Coordinates of C-alpha atoms in Angstrom, one line a residue:
Chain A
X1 CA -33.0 -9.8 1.3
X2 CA -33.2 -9.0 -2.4
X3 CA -33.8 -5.6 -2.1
X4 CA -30.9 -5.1 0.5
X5 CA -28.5 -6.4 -2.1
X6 CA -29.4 -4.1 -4.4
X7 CA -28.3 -1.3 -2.0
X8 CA -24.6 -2.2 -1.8
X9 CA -22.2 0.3 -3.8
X10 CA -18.5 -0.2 -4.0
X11 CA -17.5 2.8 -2.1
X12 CA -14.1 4.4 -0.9
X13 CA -13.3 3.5 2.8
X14 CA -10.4 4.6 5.0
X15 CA -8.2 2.3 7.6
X16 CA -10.2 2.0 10.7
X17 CA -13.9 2.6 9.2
X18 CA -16.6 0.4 10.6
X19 CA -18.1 -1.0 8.2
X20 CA -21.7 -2.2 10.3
X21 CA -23.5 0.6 8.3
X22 CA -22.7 0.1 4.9
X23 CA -23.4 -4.2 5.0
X24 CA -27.0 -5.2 5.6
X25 CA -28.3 -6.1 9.0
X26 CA -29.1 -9.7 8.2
X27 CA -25.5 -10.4 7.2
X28 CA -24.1 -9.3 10.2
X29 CA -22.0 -12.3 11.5
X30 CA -22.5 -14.7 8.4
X31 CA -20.0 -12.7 6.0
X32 CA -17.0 -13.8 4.3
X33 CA -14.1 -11.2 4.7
X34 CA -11.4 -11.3 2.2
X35 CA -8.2 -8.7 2.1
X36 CA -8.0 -5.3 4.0
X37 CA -10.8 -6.1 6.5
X38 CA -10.6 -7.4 9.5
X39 CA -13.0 -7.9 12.6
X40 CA -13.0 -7.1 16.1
X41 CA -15.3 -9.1 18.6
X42 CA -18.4 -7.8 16.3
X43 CA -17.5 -5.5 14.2
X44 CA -15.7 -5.2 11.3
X45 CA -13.1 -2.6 10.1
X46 CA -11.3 -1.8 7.1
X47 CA -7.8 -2.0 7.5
X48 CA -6.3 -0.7 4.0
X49 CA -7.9 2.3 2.1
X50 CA -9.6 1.2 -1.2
X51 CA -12.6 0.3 -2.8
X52 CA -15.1 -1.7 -0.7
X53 CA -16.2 -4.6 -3.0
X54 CA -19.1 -7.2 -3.0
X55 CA -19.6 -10.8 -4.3
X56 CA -23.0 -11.7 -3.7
X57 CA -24.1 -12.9 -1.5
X58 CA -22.2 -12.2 1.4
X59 CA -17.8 -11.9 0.5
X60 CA -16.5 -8.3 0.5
X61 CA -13.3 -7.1 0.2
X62 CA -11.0 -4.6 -0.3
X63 CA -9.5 -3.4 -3.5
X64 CA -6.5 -1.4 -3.4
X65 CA -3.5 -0.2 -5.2
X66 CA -0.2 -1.9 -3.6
X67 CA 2.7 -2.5 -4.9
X68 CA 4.2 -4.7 -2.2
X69 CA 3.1 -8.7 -2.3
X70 CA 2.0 -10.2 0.9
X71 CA 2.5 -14.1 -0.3
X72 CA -0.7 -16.1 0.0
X73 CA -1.6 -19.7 -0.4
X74 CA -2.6 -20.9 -3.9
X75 CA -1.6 -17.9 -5.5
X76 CA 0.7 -18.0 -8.7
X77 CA 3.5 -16.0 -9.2
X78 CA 6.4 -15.2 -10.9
X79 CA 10.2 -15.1 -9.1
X80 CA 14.1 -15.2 -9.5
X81 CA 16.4 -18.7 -8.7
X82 CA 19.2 -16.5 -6.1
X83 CA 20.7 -19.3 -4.4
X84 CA 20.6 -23.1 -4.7
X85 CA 20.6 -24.8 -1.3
X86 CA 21.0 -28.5 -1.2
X87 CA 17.5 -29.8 -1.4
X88 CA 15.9 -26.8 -2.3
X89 CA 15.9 -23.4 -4.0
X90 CA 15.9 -20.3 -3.2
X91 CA 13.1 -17.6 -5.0
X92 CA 12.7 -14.1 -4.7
X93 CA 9.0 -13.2 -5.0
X94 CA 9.0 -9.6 -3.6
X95 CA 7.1 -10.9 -0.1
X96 CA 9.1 -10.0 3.0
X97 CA 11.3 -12.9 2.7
X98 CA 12.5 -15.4 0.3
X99 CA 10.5 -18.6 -1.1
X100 CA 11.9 -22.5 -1.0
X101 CA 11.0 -24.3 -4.1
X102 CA 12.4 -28.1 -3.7
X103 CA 13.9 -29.6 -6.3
X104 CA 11.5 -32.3 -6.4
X105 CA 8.7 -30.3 -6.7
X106 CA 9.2 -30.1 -10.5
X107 CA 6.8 -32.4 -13.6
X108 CA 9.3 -35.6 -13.6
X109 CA 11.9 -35.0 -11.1
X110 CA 13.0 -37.3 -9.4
X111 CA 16.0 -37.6 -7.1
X112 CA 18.5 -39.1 -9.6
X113 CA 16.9 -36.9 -12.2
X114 CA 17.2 -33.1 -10.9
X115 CA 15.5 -30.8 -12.8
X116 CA 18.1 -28.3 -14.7
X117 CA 17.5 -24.6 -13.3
X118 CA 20.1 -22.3 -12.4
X119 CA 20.6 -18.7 -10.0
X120 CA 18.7 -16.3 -12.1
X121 CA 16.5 -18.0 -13.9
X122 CA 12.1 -17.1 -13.4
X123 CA 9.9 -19.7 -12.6
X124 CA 6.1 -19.6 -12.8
X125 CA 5.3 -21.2 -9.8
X126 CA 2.3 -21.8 -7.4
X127 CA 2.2 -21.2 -3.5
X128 CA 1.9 -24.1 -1.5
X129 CA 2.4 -22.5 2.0
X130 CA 2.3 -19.1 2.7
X131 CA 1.4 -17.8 6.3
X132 CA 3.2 -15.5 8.5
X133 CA 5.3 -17.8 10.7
X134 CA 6.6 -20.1 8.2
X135 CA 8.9 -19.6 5.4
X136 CA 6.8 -19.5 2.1
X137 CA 7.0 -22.5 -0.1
X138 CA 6.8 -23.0 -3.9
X139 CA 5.8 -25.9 -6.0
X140 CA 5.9 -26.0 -10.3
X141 CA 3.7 -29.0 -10.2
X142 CA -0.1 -29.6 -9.4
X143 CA -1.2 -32.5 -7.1
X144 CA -1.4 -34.9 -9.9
X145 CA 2.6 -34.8 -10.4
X146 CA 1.6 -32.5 -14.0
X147 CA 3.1 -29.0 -14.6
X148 CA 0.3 -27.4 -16.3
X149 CA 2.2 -24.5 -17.4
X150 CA 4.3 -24.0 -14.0
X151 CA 8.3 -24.3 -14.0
X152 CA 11.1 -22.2 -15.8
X153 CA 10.0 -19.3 -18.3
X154 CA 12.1 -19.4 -21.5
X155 CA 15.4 -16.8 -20.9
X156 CA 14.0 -15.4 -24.1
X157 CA 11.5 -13.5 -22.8
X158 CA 10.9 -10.9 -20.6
X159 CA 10.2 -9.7 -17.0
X160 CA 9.0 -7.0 -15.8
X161 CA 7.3 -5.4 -12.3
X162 CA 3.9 -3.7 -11.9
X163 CA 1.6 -2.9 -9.5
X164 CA -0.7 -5.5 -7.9
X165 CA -3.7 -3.8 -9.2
X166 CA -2.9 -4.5 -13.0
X167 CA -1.9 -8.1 -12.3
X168 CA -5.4 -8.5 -10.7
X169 CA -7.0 -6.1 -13.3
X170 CA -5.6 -8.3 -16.6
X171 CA -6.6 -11.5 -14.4
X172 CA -10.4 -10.2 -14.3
X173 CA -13.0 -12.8 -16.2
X174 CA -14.1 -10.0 -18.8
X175 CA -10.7 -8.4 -19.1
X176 CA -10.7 -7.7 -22.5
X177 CA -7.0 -6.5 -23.1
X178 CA -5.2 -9.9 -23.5
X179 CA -7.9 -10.6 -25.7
X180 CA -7.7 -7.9 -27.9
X181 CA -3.6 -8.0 -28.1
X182 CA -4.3 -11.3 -28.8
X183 CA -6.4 -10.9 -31.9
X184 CA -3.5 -8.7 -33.3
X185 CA -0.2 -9.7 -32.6
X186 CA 0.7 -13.5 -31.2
X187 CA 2.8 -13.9 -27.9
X188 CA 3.1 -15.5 -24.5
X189 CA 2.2 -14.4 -21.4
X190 CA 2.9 -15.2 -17.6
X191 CA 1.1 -13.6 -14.8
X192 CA 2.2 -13.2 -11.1
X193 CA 0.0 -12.4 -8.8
X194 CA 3.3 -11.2 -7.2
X195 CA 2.9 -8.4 -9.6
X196 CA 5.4 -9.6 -12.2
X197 CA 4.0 -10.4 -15.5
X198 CA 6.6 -11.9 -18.3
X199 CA 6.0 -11.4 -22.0
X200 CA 7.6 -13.1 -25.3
X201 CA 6.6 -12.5 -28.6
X202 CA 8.1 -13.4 -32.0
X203 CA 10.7 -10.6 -32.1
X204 CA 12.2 -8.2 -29.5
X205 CA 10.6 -5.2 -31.0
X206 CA 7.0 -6.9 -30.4
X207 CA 8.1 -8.0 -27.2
X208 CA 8.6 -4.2 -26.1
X209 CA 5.6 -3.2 -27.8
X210 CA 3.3 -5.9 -25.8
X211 CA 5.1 -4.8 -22.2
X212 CA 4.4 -0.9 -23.0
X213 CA 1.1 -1.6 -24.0
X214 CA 0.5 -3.7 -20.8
X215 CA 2.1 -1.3 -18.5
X216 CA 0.2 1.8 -19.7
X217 CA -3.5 -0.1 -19.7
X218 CA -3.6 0.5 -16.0
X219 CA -6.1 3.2 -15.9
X220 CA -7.6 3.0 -18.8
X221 CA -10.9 2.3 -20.0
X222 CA -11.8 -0.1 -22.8
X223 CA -12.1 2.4 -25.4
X224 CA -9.0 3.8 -24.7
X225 CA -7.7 0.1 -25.0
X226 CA -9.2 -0.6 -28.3
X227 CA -7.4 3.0 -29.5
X228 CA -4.3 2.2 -28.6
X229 CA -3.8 -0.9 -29.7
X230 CA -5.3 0.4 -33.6
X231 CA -1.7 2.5 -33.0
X232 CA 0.3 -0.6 -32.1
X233 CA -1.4 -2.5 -35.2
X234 CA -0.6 0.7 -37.7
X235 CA 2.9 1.1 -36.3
X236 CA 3.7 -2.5 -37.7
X237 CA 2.9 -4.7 -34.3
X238 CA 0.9 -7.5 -35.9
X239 CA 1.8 -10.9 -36.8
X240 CA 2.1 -10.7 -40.7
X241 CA 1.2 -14.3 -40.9
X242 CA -1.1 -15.4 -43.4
X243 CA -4.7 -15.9 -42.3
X244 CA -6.0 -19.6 -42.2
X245 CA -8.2 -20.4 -44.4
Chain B
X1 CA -15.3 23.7 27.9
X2 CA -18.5 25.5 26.1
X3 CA -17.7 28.6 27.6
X4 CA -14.4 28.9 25.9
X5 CA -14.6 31.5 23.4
X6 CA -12.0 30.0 21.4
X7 CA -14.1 26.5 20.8
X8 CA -17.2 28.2 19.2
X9 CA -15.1 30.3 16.7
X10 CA -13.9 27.8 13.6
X11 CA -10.6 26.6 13.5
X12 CA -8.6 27.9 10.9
X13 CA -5.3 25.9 10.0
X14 CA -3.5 26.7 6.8
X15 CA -4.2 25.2 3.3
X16 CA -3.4 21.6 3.2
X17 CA -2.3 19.8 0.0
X18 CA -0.6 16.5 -0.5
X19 CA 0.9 14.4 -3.7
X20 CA 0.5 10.4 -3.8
X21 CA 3.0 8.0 -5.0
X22 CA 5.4 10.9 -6.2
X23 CA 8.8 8.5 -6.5
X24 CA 8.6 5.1 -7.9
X25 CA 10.7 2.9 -5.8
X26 CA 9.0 3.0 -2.6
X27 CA 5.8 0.7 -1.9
X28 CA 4.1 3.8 -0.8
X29 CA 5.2 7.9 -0.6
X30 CA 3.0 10.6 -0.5
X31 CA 4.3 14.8 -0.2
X32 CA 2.2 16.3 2.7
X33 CA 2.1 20.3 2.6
X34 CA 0.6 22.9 5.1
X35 CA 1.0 26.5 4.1
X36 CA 4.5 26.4 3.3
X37 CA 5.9 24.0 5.4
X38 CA 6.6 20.4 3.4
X39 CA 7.6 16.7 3.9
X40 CA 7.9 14.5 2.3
X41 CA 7.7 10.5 3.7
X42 CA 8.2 7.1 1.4
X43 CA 7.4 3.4 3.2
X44 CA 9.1 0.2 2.5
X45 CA 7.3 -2.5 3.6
X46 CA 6.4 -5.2 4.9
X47 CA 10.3 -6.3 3.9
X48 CA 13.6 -8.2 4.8
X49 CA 15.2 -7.5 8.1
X50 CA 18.4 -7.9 9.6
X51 CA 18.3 -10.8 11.8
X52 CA 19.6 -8.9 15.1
X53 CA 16.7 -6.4 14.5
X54 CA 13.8 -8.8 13.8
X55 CA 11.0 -9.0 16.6
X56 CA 9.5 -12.6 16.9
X57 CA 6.0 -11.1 17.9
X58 CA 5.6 -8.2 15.4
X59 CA 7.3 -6.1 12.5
X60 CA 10.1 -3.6 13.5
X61 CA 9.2 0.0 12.4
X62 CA 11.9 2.6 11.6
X63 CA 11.4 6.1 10.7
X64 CA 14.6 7.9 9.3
X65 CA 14.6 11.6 9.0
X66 CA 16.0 13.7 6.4
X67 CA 16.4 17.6 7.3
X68 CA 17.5 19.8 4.8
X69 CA 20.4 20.4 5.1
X70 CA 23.2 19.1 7.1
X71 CA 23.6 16.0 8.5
X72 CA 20.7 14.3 11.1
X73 CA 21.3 15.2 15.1
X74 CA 19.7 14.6 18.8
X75 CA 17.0 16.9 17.1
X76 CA 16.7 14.9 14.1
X77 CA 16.6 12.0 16.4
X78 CA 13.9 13.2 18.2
X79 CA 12.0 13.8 15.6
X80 CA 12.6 10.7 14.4
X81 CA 11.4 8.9 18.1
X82 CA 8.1 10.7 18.5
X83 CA 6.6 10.1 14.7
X84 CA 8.1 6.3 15.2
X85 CA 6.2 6.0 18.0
X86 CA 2.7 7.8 16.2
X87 CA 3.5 5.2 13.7
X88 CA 4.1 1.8 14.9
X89 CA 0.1 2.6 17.2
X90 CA -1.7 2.9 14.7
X91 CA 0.0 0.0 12.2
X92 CA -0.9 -3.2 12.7
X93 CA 2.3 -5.0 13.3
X94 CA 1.3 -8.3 14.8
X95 CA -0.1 -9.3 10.9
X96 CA 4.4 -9.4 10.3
X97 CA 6.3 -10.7 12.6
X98 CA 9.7 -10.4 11.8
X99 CA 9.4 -8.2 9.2
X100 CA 10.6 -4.4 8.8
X101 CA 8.4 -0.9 7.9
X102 CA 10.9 1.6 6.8
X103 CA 9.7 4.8 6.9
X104 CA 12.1 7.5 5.7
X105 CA 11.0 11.3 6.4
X106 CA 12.6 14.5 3.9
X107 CA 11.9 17.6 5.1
X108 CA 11.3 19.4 2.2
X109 CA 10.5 23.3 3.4
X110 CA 10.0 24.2 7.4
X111 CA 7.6 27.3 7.9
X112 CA 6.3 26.0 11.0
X113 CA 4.7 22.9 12.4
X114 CA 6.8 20.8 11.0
X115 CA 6.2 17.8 13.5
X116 CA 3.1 17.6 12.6
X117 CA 3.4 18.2 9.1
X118 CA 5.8 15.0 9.4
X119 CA 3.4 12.7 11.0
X120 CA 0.6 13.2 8.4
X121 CA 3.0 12.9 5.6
X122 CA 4.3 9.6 7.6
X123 CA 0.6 8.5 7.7
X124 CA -0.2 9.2 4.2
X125 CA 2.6 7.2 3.1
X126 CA 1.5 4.1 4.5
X127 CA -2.1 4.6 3.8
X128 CA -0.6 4.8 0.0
X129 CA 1.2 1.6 0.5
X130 CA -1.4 0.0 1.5
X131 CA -0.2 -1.7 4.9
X132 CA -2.5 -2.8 7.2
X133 CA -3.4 -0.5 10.1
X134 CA -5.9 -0.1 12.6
X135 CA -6.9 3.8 12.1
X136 CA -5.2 6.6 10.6
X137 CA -3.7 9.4 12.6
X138 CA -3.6 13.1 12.7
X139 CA -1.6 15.7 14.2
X140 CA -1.7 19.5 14.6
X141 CA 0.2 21.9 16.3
X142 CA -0.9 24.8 18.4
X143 CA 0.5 27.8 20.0
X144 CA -0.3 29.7 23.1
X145 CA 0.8 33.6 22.6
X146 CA 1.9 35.9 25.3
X147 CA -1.5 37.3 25.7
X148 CA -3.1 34.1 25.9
X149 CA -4.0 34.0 22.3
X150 CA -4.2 31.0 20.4
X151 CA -2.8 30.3 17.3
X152 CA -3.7 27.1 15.5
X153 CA -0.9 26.1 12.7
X154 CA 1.5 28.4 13.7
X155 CA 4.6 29.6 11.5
X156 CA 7.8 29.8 12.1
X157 CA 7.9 33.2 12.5
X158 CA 4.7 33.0 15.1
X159 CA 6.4 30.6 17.1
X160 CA 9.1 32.9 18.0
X161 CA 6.9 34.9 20.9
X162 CA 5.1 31.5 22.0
X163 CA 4.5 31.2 25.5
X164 CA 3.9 27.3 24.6
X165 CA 3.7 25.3 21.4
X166 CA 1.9 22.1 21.1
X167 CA 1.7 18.9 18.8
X168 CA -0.6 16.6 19.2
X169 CA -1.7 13.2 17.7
X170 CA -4.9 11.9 17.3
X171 CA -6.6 8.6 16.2
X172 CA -9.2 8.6 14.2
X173 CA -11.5 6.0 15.3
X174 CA -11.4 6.8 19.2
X175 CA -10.4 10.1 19.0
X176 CA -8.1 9.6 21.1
X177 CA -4.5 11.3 21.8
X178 CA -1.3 9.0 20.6
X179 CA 1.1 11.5 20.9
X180 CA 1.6 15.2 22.5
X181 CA 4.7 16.8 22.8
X182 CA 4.6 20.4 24.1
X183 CA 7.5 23.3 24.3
X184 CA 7.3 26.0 26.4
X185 CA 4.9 26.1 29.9
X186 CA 1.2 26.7 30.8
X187 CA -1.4 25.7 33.2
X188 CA -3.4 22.9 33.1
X189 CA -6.4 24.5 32.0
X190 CA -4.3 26.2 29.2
X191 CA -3.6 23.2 28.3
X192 CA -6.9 21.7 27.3
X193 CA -7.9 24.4 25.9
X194 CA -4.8 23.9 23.2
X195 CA -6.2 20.0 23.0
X196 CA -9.2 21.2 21.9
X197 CA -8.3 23.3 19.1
X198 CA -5.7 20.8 18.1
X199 CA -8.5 17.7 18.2
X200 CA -10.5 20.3 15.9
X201 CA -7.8 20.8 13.8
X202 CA -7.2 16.8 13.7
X203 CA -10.6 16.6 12.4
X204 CA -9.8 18.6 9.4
X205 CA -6.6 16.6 8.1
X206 CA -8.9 13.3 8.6
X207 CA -11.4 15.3 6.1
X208 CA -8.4 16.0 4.5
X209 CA -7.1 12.1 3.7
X210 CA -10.6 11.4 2.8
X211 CA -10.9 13.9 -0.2
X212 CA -7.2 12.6 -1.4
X213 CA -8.2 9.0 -1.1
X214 CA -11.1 9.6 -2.7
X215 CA -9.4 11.8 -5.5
X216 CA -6.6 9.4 -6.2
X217 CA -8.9 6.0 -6.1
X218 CA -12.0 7.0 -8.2
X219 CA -8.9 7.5 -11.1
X220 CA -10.8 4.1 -12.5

């Protein structure tokens, strides 16, 4: 079996590739399949084109570039109050239709206490149901009642749209560009697996700065990382605070 | 079949080139060229639809063709019906139910095979936007000269002493024809021999999406 593992390479596939070939034998029925595959009676087909990825020992899935969100249960993202509705409000998170998010389902609402959001505003929030007959719905509060970091964004930030391979890409365990911005210049970040990402930093100008350096570390490699953030750091980026001693 | 002089020879279509992601709004476009003839197709989708036009079982697939010049007619509309049609086979439509694909078509140059240059632009848009499908899908276009000649990818200008022109669409996991749609006349077995070419010429623009795919994903 070990040996057999050693054998998988991510590879390019097309829509409609069977995929029996390229997974070992002993797998065969036993296997995990995450997005762009999908399987008919016994086999399995790809259904997007992309990269053919493994997590041992037997998940694989497909990694593409999209730029439209398919909603999904337990993912977090990032969306726009556009109407308020009674009980509930109504999100834009780029899926194929709008999200609910009750008012209740904010840290310490209650019905006599309503939480204070208004059309327009962003909220971080996480999906609670997402499937393709229902409606999706948001919540800005874990099961415990706590926020942990979910609810409105500050209106002093800012917003912008990517593609869903970044947002996956800075979300990576060994992703070291947060972590190298991070070093250099101090700000706050939101990610959406929606493929919005908002960013505030200490002034406007760094603000900018953090978004074009985001935007353009799509296809770059960590070198080229490292090299442009030295520019960001020499054009006058960096937090001129004081070390601690 | 095998004694058919015309299957041993190789087919020869005209060079094929295409452009991903070439305007930033859509979720998915792609500019699909062959010789000189170009389109050029952007997808919207899966997205909001109107009410009166959702489908309770699967998404609702629109194709809008462009020419030009002028403004769209019955010829733009059939056009618009047959790569529709190619379309909403090979997507997977049942994964969004009431949902919309919008799939708007520009003709960009026409030298000639233009249907077919339409569907595999139409195809490599939504491969680019990444919607689910269940194969791709190819088309070609043959002609059938007055001497019985056969012309694969035909130009305009070749077209003009056709006997008969055809366009077919192929899938490219069964092989199997989606779509055919054929001007002019010719016998049955005529007719298969123009399938034949055209499935070889298929073959080619399935090559063809694999190179692109591969070019534009191995970017890192």
């Amino acid at each position: 079996m070990a040996a057999s593992m050693d054998d998988f390479e991510p590879r390019v596939v097309l829509p409609g590739d069977s995929l029996m070939g390229h997974i070992p034998g002993e797998l065969h029925g036993k296997m995990t399949l995450g997005p762009g595959l999908r399987q008919d009676e016994t086999k399995i087909f790809s259904t997007k084109a992309g990269i053919l990825k493994r997590k041992n020992p037997h998940t694989f899935w497909i990694d593409c570039h999209q730029k439209r969100y398919v909603p999904a249960k337990g993912d977090k993202v990032l969306g726009v109050v556009t109407q308020k509705a009674g009980d509930v409000f109504r999100v834009d998170i780029g899926g194929q239709s709008q999200a609910i998010l009750s008012y209740l389902a904010f840290e310490g609402a209650t019905k006599r206490n309503r939480p204070n959001v208004q059309v327009g505003d962003v909220v971080y929030a996480k999906l609670l149901v997402a499937n393709r007959d229902m409606e999706p719905e948001l919540v800005c509060i874990d099961s415990s009642g706590r926020s942990q970091g979910l609810g409105v964004v500050g209106s002093d930030g800012f917003m912008f749209r990517c593609t869903l391979g970044l947002v996956r890409r800075l979300l990576l365990k060994d992703c070291p560009m947060l972590k190298f911005l991070g070093e250099k210049i101090s700000y706050e970040i939101a990610i959406g697996m929606n493929g919005r990402i908002w960013v505030r930093a200490k002034s406007i100008h760094t603000t900018i700065a953090v978004v074009t350096a985001l935007t353009n570390c799509e296809f770059m490699s960590e070198d080229d990382m490292k090299k442009m953030l030295r520019k960001l750091v020499a054009a006058g980026f960096h937090d001129s605070r004081p070390k601690p001693n | 079949m095998t004694s058919n002089p015309e299957n041993n020879s190789s087919v020869e279509i005209r060079p094929i080139g295409s452009l991903q992601s070439c305007i930033s709004k859509p979720d998915g476009s792609a500019v699909f060229t062959q010789g000189d003839t170009s389109v050029m197709a952007a997808v919207y989708g899966p997205g909001d639809v109107k009410p009166n036009k959702a489908l309770m079982d699967k998404a609702t697939v629109t194709v809008t063709y462009k020419p030009k010049i002028g403004i769209s007619g019955v010829r733009e509309k059939a056009l618009e019906r047959m790569i529709r049609n190619t379309c909403e086979t090979v997507l997977l439509t049942t994964l969004f139910p009431r949902s919309s694909v919008d799939i708007i078509v520009q003709e960009i140059q026409d030298a000639g095979a233009l249907l077919a240059c339409s569907i595999n632009a139409a195809c490599l848009a939504m491969i680019n936007a990444g919607i689910p499908m269940k194969c791709t899908v190819a088309a070609s276009c043959c002609m059938m000269g007055k001497d019985e000649e056969l012309i694969m990818d035909p130009t305009k200008e070749q077209t003009k002493d056709a006997e008969c022109v055809l366009t077919s669409a192929i899938d490219s996991s069964a092989h199997s024809l989606i779509a055919s749609s054929m001007q002019g006349s010719c016998s049955v077995e005529q007719y298969h021999k123009l399938m034949s070419v055209c499935q070889k010429a298929c073959d080619k623009v399935f090559e063809f999406y694999r190179e692109a795919m591969e070019r534009t994903l191995s970017k890192p």
